[in-house]
Amino acid sequence: MLKELGVGIAITGSGSATPTVSLDNQGLSTLVETSDEWISSRTGIKERRLSSVQESLSAIATLAATNALDMAGIAATDVDLIILATSTPDDLFGTACRIQAQLGASKAVAFDMTAACSGFVFGLVTAAQFIRTGVYQNVLVIGADILSRWVDWADRRSCVLFGDGAGAVVMQAHQSDRLLGFEIRSDGTQNNALNLAYQPQPKEIVSGVTIGQGTYQPITMNGKEVYRFAVQKVPEVIEKVLFRANLSIDQVDWLVLHQANQRILDAVGERLNIPAHKVISNIAKYGNTSAASIPLALDEAVREGKIKTGDTIATSGFGAGLTWGAAIFQWGR
Ligand code: ACO
């Protein structure tokens, strides 16, 4: 409905940034009992980037955003809205405003959004509502995570999967509409499959008044459940969005999925009948960078010249919540 009535949307720029330090599977096998062979064959991951103490989330997110603005050819002062999708903020009160300040995006309003590995797609869909209704013209959507802060580095079932990074896109009001469809979903009944949960400890601050003060606990994950969920829900939601957009599978030029596991990328591609050469993958280099993974993969593919103006992209994020979603758009103006 809004599509018929509202303003068109184009995704006009992308950018990304990753920490400089890389840890390969061989290095990880000196920390936990694992091997390059196990990790590569089960996940496709070869190495991951890890943030140092000096590298903040806001710093890599700001760099990714700057690169996206440069590609779009707009100034930070033209940005109306900044949405930062993250589960690992520098500050629980929000990190988006720091990024706003670092960019000098003085007229923008900025806020954080948490939807784990679905965060980028949720951010993109949220941004679309503001543009469609004519409220904002230029929006930065950033996906950034430093999951290494919250990984249990003694748990070989999960620590081998994750890495750190940031990616961003610029979405703009546009005469012709390039955002062809979207859907976002959640199922809280499966919430315990993947958590980074707060654990309160009782603390009596005044006689008779006990509060719960603690900290967040390292990531826990039921890998098999998450795998099953992803390979079922992701093809389903992409098919639904394609149907609504009146597009067939063979009109999709590129599948840009959340980079969680090469096996998930392969299984989704197979179920959708999308040939492997159309499935963008950079998981070998970065592992699962959560909210950053889609814009990071998109940006690399654009800069390598794979994704070209007008190409039709199906994207899908999935992860903790559980949450999932998809969007179909044509790249560029
Ligand atoms: N190295 C060596 N052996 C290992 C490792 C490791 N790193 N991890 C587990 N193993 C062992 C297990 O102990 C088990 O041994 P056992 O049979 O003697 O008990 C064996 O390998 C098989 O373990 P499984 O957990 O059954 O392995 P599985 O084939 O399910 O693969 C994996 C695990 C790769 C995690 C898979 O389940 C998966 O990819 N799931 C999806 C996870 C995911 O994508 N999560 C992120 C979601 S996005 C987000 O929101 C953050």
CSV table of C-alpha atoms and ligand atoms in Angstrom, one decimal:
chain,number,residue,atom,x,y,z
A,1,MET,CA,0.0,0.0,0.0
A,2,LEU,CA,2.7,2.4,1.1
A,3,LYS,CA,4.6,1.5,-2.0
A,4,GLU,CA,1.8,2.7,-4.2
A,5,LEU,CA,1.3,5.9,-2.3
A,6,GLY,CA,4.8,6.6,-1.1
A,7,VAL,CA,8.3,7.7,-2.1
A,8,GLY,CA,10.7,5.5,-4.0
A,9,ILE,CA,13.8,4.2,-2.3
A,10,ALA,CA,17.3,3.5,-3.7
A,11,ILE,CA,20.4,2.1,-2.0
A,12,THR,CA,23.1,4.3,-3.4
A,13,GLY,CA,26.3,3.5,-1.5
A,14,SER,CA,28.0,0.9,0.7
A,15,GLY,CA,31.0,0.8,2.9
A,16,SER,CA,32.7,-1.5,5.3
A,17,ALA,CA,35.6,-1.7,7.8
A,18,THR,CA,37.2,-4.5,9.8
A,19,PRO,CA,39.8,-4.7,12.5
A,20,THR,CA,43.3,-5.3,11.3
A,21,VAL,CA,44.2,-8.3,13.4
A,22,SER,CA,43.4,-11.7,11.9
A,23,LEU,CA,43.3,-15.0,13.7
A,24,ASP,CA,43.3,-18.1,11.5
A,25,ASN,CA,42.0,-21.6,12.3
A,26,GLN,CA,45.5,-22.8,13.0
A,27,GLY,CA,45.9,-20.1,15.6
A,28,LEU,CA,42.5,-20.9,17.2
A,29,SER,CA,43.6,-24.6,17.5
A,30,THR,CA,46.2,-23.4,20.0
A,31,LEU,CA,43.4,-22.1,22.2
A,32,VAL,CA,40.7,-24.8,22.0
A,33,GLU,CA,40.8,-28.4,20.8
A,34,THR,CA,39.9,-27.9,17.2
A,35,SER,CA,41.5,-28.0,13.7
A,36,ASP,CA,41.5,-26.1,10.5
A,37,GLU,CA,40.1,-29.2,8.9
A,38,TRP,CA,37.1,-29.3,11.3
A,39,ILE,CA,36.3,-25.6,11.1
A,40,SER,CA,36.8,-25.4,7.3
A,41,SER,CA,34.7,-28.4,6.5
A,42,ARG,CA,31.8,-27.6,8.9
A,43,THR,CA,31.7,-23.8,8.4
A,44,GLY,CA,33.8,-22.6,5.5
A,45,ILE,CA,35.6,-20.2,7.9
A,46,LYS,CA,39.4,-19.9,7.5
A,47,GLU,CA,40.1,-16.8,9.6
A,48,ARG,CA,38.3,-14.0,11.4
A,49,ARG,CA,39.2,-10.3,12.3
A,50,LEU,CA,39.3,-9.5,16.0
A,51,SER,CA,39.2,-6.0,17.6
A,52,SER,CA,42.0,-4.9,19.8
A,53,VAL,CA,41.4,-3.0,23.1
A,54,GLN,CA,41.9,0.3,21.1
A,55,GLU,CA,39.4,-0.6,18.4
A,56,SER,CA,35.9,0.5,19.4
A,57,LEU,CA,32.6,-0.4,17.7
A,58,SER,CA,32.0,3.3,17.0
A,59,ALA,CA,35.4,3.6,15.2
A,60,ILE,CA,34.8,0.8,12.7
A,61,ALA,CA,31.2,1.7,12.3
A,62,THR,CA,32.1,5.3,11.5
A,63,LEU,CA,34.7,4.2,9.0
A,64,ALA,CA,32.2,1.9,7.2
A,65,ALA,CA,29.6,4.8,7.2
A,66,THR,CA,32.2,7.3,5.8
A,67,ASN,CA,33.0,4.9,3.0
A,68,ALA,CA,29.2,4.4,2.2
A,69,LEU,CA,28.7,8.2,2.2
A,70,ASP,CA,31.6,8.6,-0.2
A,71,MET,CA,30.2,6.1,-2.6
A,72,ALA,CA,26.8,7.6,-2.5
A,73,GLY,CA,28.3,11.0,-3.0
A,74,ILE,CA,26.5,12.8,-0.2
A,75,ALA,CA,27.9,14.7,2.8
A,76,ALA,CA,27.4,13.7,6.4
A,77,THR,CA,25.5,16.9,7.0
A,78,ASP,CA,22.9,15.7,4.5
A,79,VAL,CA,22.0,12.6,6.5
A,80,ASP,CA,18.6,12.7,8.2
A,81,LEU,CA,18.7,9.4,10.1
A,82,ILE,CA,21.3,7.0,11.3
A,83,ILE,CA,20.3,3.5,12.4
A,84,LEU,CA,23.0,1.4,14.0
A,85,ALA,CA,22.2,-2.3,14.2
A,86,THR,CA,24.3,-3.9,16.8
A,87,SER,CA,24.2,-6.3,19.8
A,88,THR,CA,27.6,-5.2,21.0
A,89,PRO,CA,27.4,-1.4,21.6
A,90,ASP,CA,30.3,0.5,23.2
A,91,ASP,CA,27.6,1.9,25.5
A,92,LEU,CA,24.4,0.2,26.4
A,93,PHE,CA,22.7,3.6,26.4
A,94,GLY,CA,23.4,3.6,22.6
A,95,THR,CA,26.4,4.0,20.3
A,96,ALA,CA,24.6,5.6,17.3
A,97,CYS,CA,24.9,9.1,18.6
A,98,ARG,CA,28.7,8.7,19.0
A,99,ILE,CA,28.9,7.7,15.4
A,100,GLN,CA,26.7,10.7,14.5
A,101,ALA,CA,29.2,13.0,16.3
A,102,GLN,CA,32.3,11.3,14.7
A,103,LEU,CA,30.7,11.7,11.2
A,104,GLY,CA,29.7,15.3,11.8
A,105,ALA,CA,26.1,14.3,10.8
A,106,SER,CA,24.8,17.3,12.7
A,107,LYS,CA,21.2,17.3,11.5
A,108,ALA,CA,20.6,13.5,11.8
A,109,VAL,CA,18.8,11.7,14.5
A,110,ALA,CA,20.6,8.5,15.5
A,111,PHE,CA,19.6,5.4,17.4
A,112,ASP,CA,20.6,1.8,18.0
A,113,MET,CA,18.6,-1.2,17.1
A,114,THR,CA,19.1,-4.8,18.3
A,115,ALA,CA,18.1,-7.8,16.3
A,116,ALA,CA,21.4,-9.8,16.4
A,117,CYS,CA,22.3,-11.2,13.0
A,118,SER,CA,19.0,-10.0,11.5
A,119,GLY,CA,19.8,-6.4,12.6
A,120,PHE,CA,20.9,-5.1,9.3
A,121,VAL,CA,17.8,-6.3,7.4
A,122,PHE,CA,15.6,-5.0,10.3
A,123,GLY,CA,17.4,-1.7,10.1
A,124,LEU,CA,17.0,-1.5,6.3
A,125,VAL,CA,13.2,-2.2,6.6
A,126,THR,CA,12.9,0.4,9.4
A,127,ALA,CA,14.7,3.0,7.4
A,128,ALA,CA,12.5,2.3,4.4
A,129,GLN,CA,9.4,3.2,6.5
A,130,PHE,CA,10.8,6.7,7.1
A,131,ILE,CA,11.7,7.2,3.5
A,132,ARG,CA,8.5,5.8,2.0
A,133,THR,CA,6.4,8.1,4.1
A,134,GLY,CA,8.4,11.2,3.1
A,135,VAL,CA,9.8,11.9,6.6
A,136,TYR,CA,13.5,11.5,5.7
A,137,GLN,CA,15.4,11.5,2.4
A,138,ASN,CA,18.9,10.3,3.3
A,139,VAL,CA,19.4,7.5,5.8
A,140,LEU,CA,22.5,5.6,6.9
A,141,VAL,CA,22.0,2.0,8.0
A,142,ILE,CA,25.0,0.5,9.7
A,143,GLY,CA,25.4,-3.1,10.9
A,144,ALA,CA,28.4,-3.5,13.2
A,145,ASP,CA,29.4,-6.0,15.9
A,146,ILE,CA,32.3,-6.9,18.0
A,147,LEU,CA,31.1,-10.3,19.1
A,148,SER,CA,34.6,-11.2,20.3
A,149,ARG,CA,33.8,-9.2,23.4
A,150,TRP,CA,31.1,-11.8,24.3
A,151,VAL,CA,32.3,-15.0,22.9
A,152,ASP,CA,33.2,-17.8,25.3
A,153,TRP,CA,36.7,-18.4,24.2
A,154,ALA,CA,36.8,-21.8,26.0
A,155,ASP,CA,33.7,-23.1,24.1
A,156,ARG,CA,35.0,-24.7,20.8
A,157,ARG,CA,31.4,-25.2,19.5
A,158,SER,CA,30.9,-21.4,19.3
A,159,CYS,CA,34.2,-19.5,19.5
A,160,VAL,CA,35.3,-20.7,16.1
A,161,LEU,CA,32.3,-19.1,14.3
A,162,PHE,CA,32.5,-15.4,15.1
A,163,GLY,CA,34.4,-12.4,14.0
A,164,ASP,CA,34.2,-8.6,14.2
A,165,GLY,CA,33.4,-6.0,11.6
A,166,ALA,CA,31.1,-3.2,10.3
A,167,GLY,CA,29.2,-2.4,7.1
A,168,ALA,CA,26.9,0.3,6.1
A,169,VAL,CA,24.6,1.5,3.3
A,170,VAL,CA,23.1,4.8,2.3
A,171,MET,CA,19.4,4.6,1.5
A,172,GLN,CA,17.8,7.6,-0.3
A,173,ALA,CA,14.5,8.8,-1.5
A,174,HIS,CA,14.4,8.3,-5.2
A,175,GLN,CA,12.1,8.8,-8.2
A,176,SER,CA,12.0,5.2,-9.2
A,177,ASP,CA,11.6,2.6,-6.5
A,178,ARG,CA,14.5,0.1,-6.2
A,179,LEU,CA,13.2,-1.6,-3.0
A,180,LEU,CA,11.0,-4.3,-4.4
A,181,GLY,CA,9.8,-6.0,-1.2
A,182,PHE,CA,10.6,-7.1,2.3
A,183,GLU,CA,9.4,-9.1,5.3
A,184,ILE,CA,10.7,-9.3,8.9
A,185,ARG,CA,9.7,-12.0,11.4
A,186,SER,CA,10.4,-13.2,14.9
A,187,ASP,CA,9.7,-16.3,17.0
A,188,GLY,CA,10.4,-15.7,20.7
A,189,THR,CA,9.4,-19.3,21.6
A,190,GLN,CA,12.9,-20.3,20.3
A,191,ASN,CA,14.6,-17.6,22.2
A,192,ASN,CA,16.9,-19.9,24.2
A,193,ALA,CA,18.6,-21.3,21.0
A,194,LEU,CA,21.0,-18.3,21.0
A,195,ASN,CA,21.6,-15.9,23.8
A,196,LEU,CA,23.9,-13.2,25.2
A,197,ALA,CA,22.0,-12.9,28.4
A,198,TYR,CA,22.2,-10.7,31.4
A,199,GLN,CA,22.7,-12.6,34.6
A,200,PRO,CA,21.7,-10.6,37.7
A,201,GLN,CA,23.2,-11.4,41.1
A,202,PRO,CA,21.1,-10.4,44.2
A,203,LYS,CA,22.5,-7.3,45.9
A,204,GLU,CA,20.9,-5.9,49.0
A,205,ILE,CA,21.4,-2.1,48.7
A,206,VAL,CA,19.2,-1.2,51.7
A,207,SER,CA,17.8,-3.5,54.3
A,208,GLY,CA,14.8,-5.2,52.6
A,209,VAL,CA,15.6,-3.9,49.1
A,210,THR,CA,17.5,-6.3,46.9
A,211,ILE,CA,18.2,-5.5,43.3
A,212,GLY,CA,19.7,-7.7,40.6
A,213,GLN,CA,23.1,-6.5,39.6
A,214,GLY,CA,25.3,-8.5,37.3
A,215,THR,CA,26.7,-8.6,33.9
A,216,TYR,CA,26.1,-10.1,30.5
A,217,GLN,CA,27.2,-13.7,30.1
A,218,PRO,CA,29.1,-15.1,27.1
A,219,ILE,CA,27.2,-16.4,24.1
A,220,THR,CA,25.4,-19.7,24.4
A,221,MET,CA,24.1,-21.4,21.3
A,222,ASN,CA,22.4,-24.6,20.2
A,223,GLY,CA,24.1,-24.9,16.9
A,224,LYS,CA,21.9,-27.7,15.5
A,225,GLU,CA,18.7,-25.8,16.3
A,226,VAL,CA,20.0,-22.6,14.7
A,227,TYR,CA,21.1,-24.5,11.6
A,228,ARG,CA,17.7,-26.2,11.2
A,229,PHE,CA,15.9,-22.9,11.7
A,230,ALA,CA,18.0,-21.0,9.2
A,231,VAL,CA,17.7,-23.6,6.3
A,232,GLN,CA,13.9,-23.7,6.8
A,233,LYS,CA,13.0,-20.1,7.4
A,234,VAL,CA,15.4,-18.3,5.1
A,235,PRO,CA,14.3,-19.9,1.8
A,236,GLU,CA,10.7,-19.6,2.9
A,237,VAL,CA,10.9,-15.8,3.6
A,238,ILE,CA,12.8,-15.1,0.4
A,239,GLU,CA,10.3,-17.0,-1.7
A,240,LYS,CA,7.5,-15.0,0.0
A,241,VAL,CA,9.1,-11.7,-0.7
A,242,LEU,CA,9.9,-12.6,-4.3
A,243,PHE,CA,6.2,-13.7,-4.8
A,244,ARG,CA,5.0,-10.4,-3.5
A,245,ALA,CA,7.4,-8.5,-5.7
A,246,ASN,CA,6.2,-10.5,-8.6
A,247,LEU,CA,9.7,-11.8,-9.4
A,248,SER,CA,10.9,-15.3,-10.2
A,249,ILE,CA,14.0,-17.0,-8.7
A,250,ASP,CA,15.9,-16.6,-12.0
A,251,GLN,CA,15.4,-12.9,-11.9
A,252,VAL,CA,17.7,-12.8,-8.8
A,253,ASP,CA,21.2,-11.8,-9.8
A,254,TRP,CA,22.8,-12.2,-6.3
A,255,LEU,CA,21.9,-13.8,-3.1
A,256,VAL,CA,23.5,-11.9,-0.2
A,257,LEU,CA,22.8,-13.8,3.0
A,258,HIS,CA,23.9,-13.3,6.5
A,259,GLN,CA,27.3,-15.1,6.5
A,260,ALA,CA,26.8,-17.6,9.4
A,261,ASN,CA,28.1,-20.8,7.9
A,262,GLN,CA,29.0,-21.8,4.3
A,263,ARG,CA,26.8,-24.9,4.7
A,264,ILE,CA,23.8,-22.7,5.4
A,265,LEU,CA,24.6,-20.5,2.3
A,266,ASP,CA,24.9,-23.7,0.2
A,267,ALA,CA,21.7,-25.2,1.6
A,268,VAL,CA,19.7,-22.0,1.1
A,269,GLY,CA,21.0,-21.6,-2.5
A,270,GLU,CA,20.1,-25.2,-3.3
A,271,ARG,CA,16.6,-25.0,-1.8
A,272,LEU,CA,16.0,-21.9,-3.8
A,273,ASN,CA,17.6,-23.3,-6.9
A,274,ILE,CA,20.0,-20.4,-7.1
A,275,PRO,CA,23.3,-21.5,-8.7
A,276,ALA,CA,26.4,-21.2,-6.4
A,277,HIS,CA,28.1,-18.5,-8.5
A,278,LYS,CA,25.2,-16.1,-7.6
A,279,VAL,CA,25.6,-16.7,-3.8
A,280,ILE,CA,28.0,-14.1,-2.4
A,281,SER,CA,30.3,-15.5,0.3
A,282,ASN,CA,33.2,-14.0,2.2
A,283,ILE,CA,32.8,-16.1,5.3
A,284,ALA,CA,36.2,-17.7,4.8
A,285,LYS,CA,37.8,-14.4,5.6
A,286,TYR,CA,35.6,-13.0,8.3
A,287,GLY,CA,33.5,-15.7,10.0
A,288,ASN,CA,30.1,-14.6,11.3
A,289,THR,CA,30.2,-10.9,12.0
A,290,SER,CA,26.6,-10.7,13.0
A,291,ALA,CA,24.8,-7.5,12.0
A,292,ALA,CA,27.8,-6.5,9.9
A,293,SER,CA,28.0,-9.6,7.7
A,294,ILE,CA,25.4,-8.6,5.0
A,295,PRO,CA,26.6,-5.0,4.3
A,296,LEU,CA,30.3,-6.3,4.5
A,297,ALA,CA,29.6,-8.9,1.9
A,298,LEU,CA,27.5,-6.5,-0.2
A,299,ASP,CA,30.2,-3.8,-0.1
A,300,GLU,CA,33.0,-6.2,-1.1
A,301,ALA,CA,31.0,-7.5,-4.0
A,302,VAL,CA,30.1,-4.0,-5.2
A,303,ARG,CA,33.8,-2.8,-4.9
A,304,GLU,CA,35.0,-6.0,-6.7
A,305,GLY,CA,32.7,-5.1,-9.6
A,306,LYS,CA,30.6,-8.2,-9.2
A,307,ILE,CA,27.4,-6.4,-8.2
A,308,LYS,CA,26.5,-3.7,-10.7
A,309,THR,CA,24.0,-0.9,-10.9
A,310,GLY,CA,20.5,-2.4,-11.6
A,311,ASP,CA,21.4,-5.9,-10.4
A,312,THR,CA,18.6,-7.6,-8.4
A,313,ILE,CA,19.7,-8.7,-4.9
A,314,ALA,CA,17.9,-10.9,-2.5
A,315,THR,CA,19.2,-10.5,1.0
A,316,SER,CA,18.3,-12.3,4.2
A,317,GLY,CA,19.3,-12.1,7.8
A,318,PHE,CA,18.6,-14.6,10.6
A,319,GLY,CA,19.7,-15.1,14.1
A,320,ALA,CA,19.1,-14.7,17.8
A,321,GLY,CA,15.6,-13.8,18.9
A,322,LEU,CA,14.9,-15.9,16.9
A,323,THR,CA,14.6,-13.3,14.2
A,324,TRP,CA,14.7,-13.5,10.4
A,325,GLY,CA,13.9,-11.4,7.4
A,326,ALA,CA,14.5,-10.7,3.8
A,327,ALA,CA,14.6,-7.8,1.3
A,328,ILE,CA,14.8,-7.6,-2.4
A,329,PHE,CA,16.2,-4.6,-4.1
A,330,GLN,CA,18.0,-3.4,-7.2
A,331,TRP,CA,21.5,-2.0,-6.5
A,332,GLY,CA,22.2,1.7,-7.1
A,333,ARG,CA,20.3,4.6,-8.5
B,1,ACO,N1,36.4,-28.4,16.7
B,1,ACO,C1,36.4,-29.8,16.8
B,1,ACO,N2,35.3,-30.5,17.2
B,1,ACO,C2,34.2,-29.8,17.5
B,1,ACO,C3,34.2,-28.4,17.4
B,1,ACO,C4,35.3,-27.7,17.0
B,1,ACO,N3,35.4,-26.4,16.9
B,1,ACO,N4,33.0,-28.0,17.8
B,1,ACO,C5,32.2,-29.1,18.1
B,1,ACO,N5,33.0,-30.2,17.9
B,1,ACO,C6,32.7,-31.6,18.1
B,1,ACO,C7,31.5,-31.8,19.1
B,1,ACO,O1,32.0,-31.8,20.4
B,1,ACO,C8,31.0,-33.1,18.6
B,1,ACO,O2,31.8,-34.1,19.1
B,1,ACO,P1,31.1,-35.5,19.6
B,1,ACO,O3,30.3,-36.0,18.5
B,1,ACO,O4,32.2,-36.2,20.1
B,1,ACO,O5,30.2,-35.0,20.7
B,1,ACO,C9,31.1,-33.0,17.1
B,1,ACO,O6,32.2,-32.1,16.8
B,1,ACO,C10,29.9,-32.6,16.3
B,1,ACO,O7,29.4,-31.4,17.0
B,1,ACO,P2,28.0,-30.8,16.5
B,1,ACO,O8,27.7,-29.6,17.4
B,1,ACO,O9,27.0,-31.8,16.4
B,1,ACO,O10,28.5,-30.2,15.1
B,1,ACO,P3,27.6,-29.7,13.9
B,1,ACO,O11,27.8,-30.6,12.8
B,1,ACO,O12,26.2,-29.4,14.3
B,1,ACO,O13,28.3,-28.3,13.5
B,1,ACO,C11,28.0,-26.0,13.8
B,1,ACO,C12,28.3,-27.3,14.5
B,1,ACO,C13,29.1,-25.7,12.8
B,1,ACO,C14,28.0,-24.9,14.9
B,1,ACO,C15,26.6,-26.1,13.2
B,1,ACO,O14,25.7,-26.6,14.0
B,1,ACO,C16,26.1,-24.7,12.7
B,1,ACO,O15,26.7,-24.1,11.9
B,1,ACO,N6,25.0,-24.2,13.3
B,1,ACO,C17,24.6,-22.9,13.0
B,1,ACO,C18,25.2,-21.9,13.9
B,1,ACO,C19,25.1,-20.5,13.5
B,1,ACO,O16,25.1,-20.2,12.4
B,1,ACO,N7,25.0,-19.7,14.6
B,1,ACO,C20,25.0,-18.3,14.4
B,1,ACO,C21,23.6,-17.8,14.1
B,1,ACO,S1,23.6,-16.2,13.7
B,1,ACO,C22,23.5,-15.2,15.1
B,1,ACO,O17,22.4,-14.7,15.4
B,1,ACO,C23,24.7,-14.9,15.9
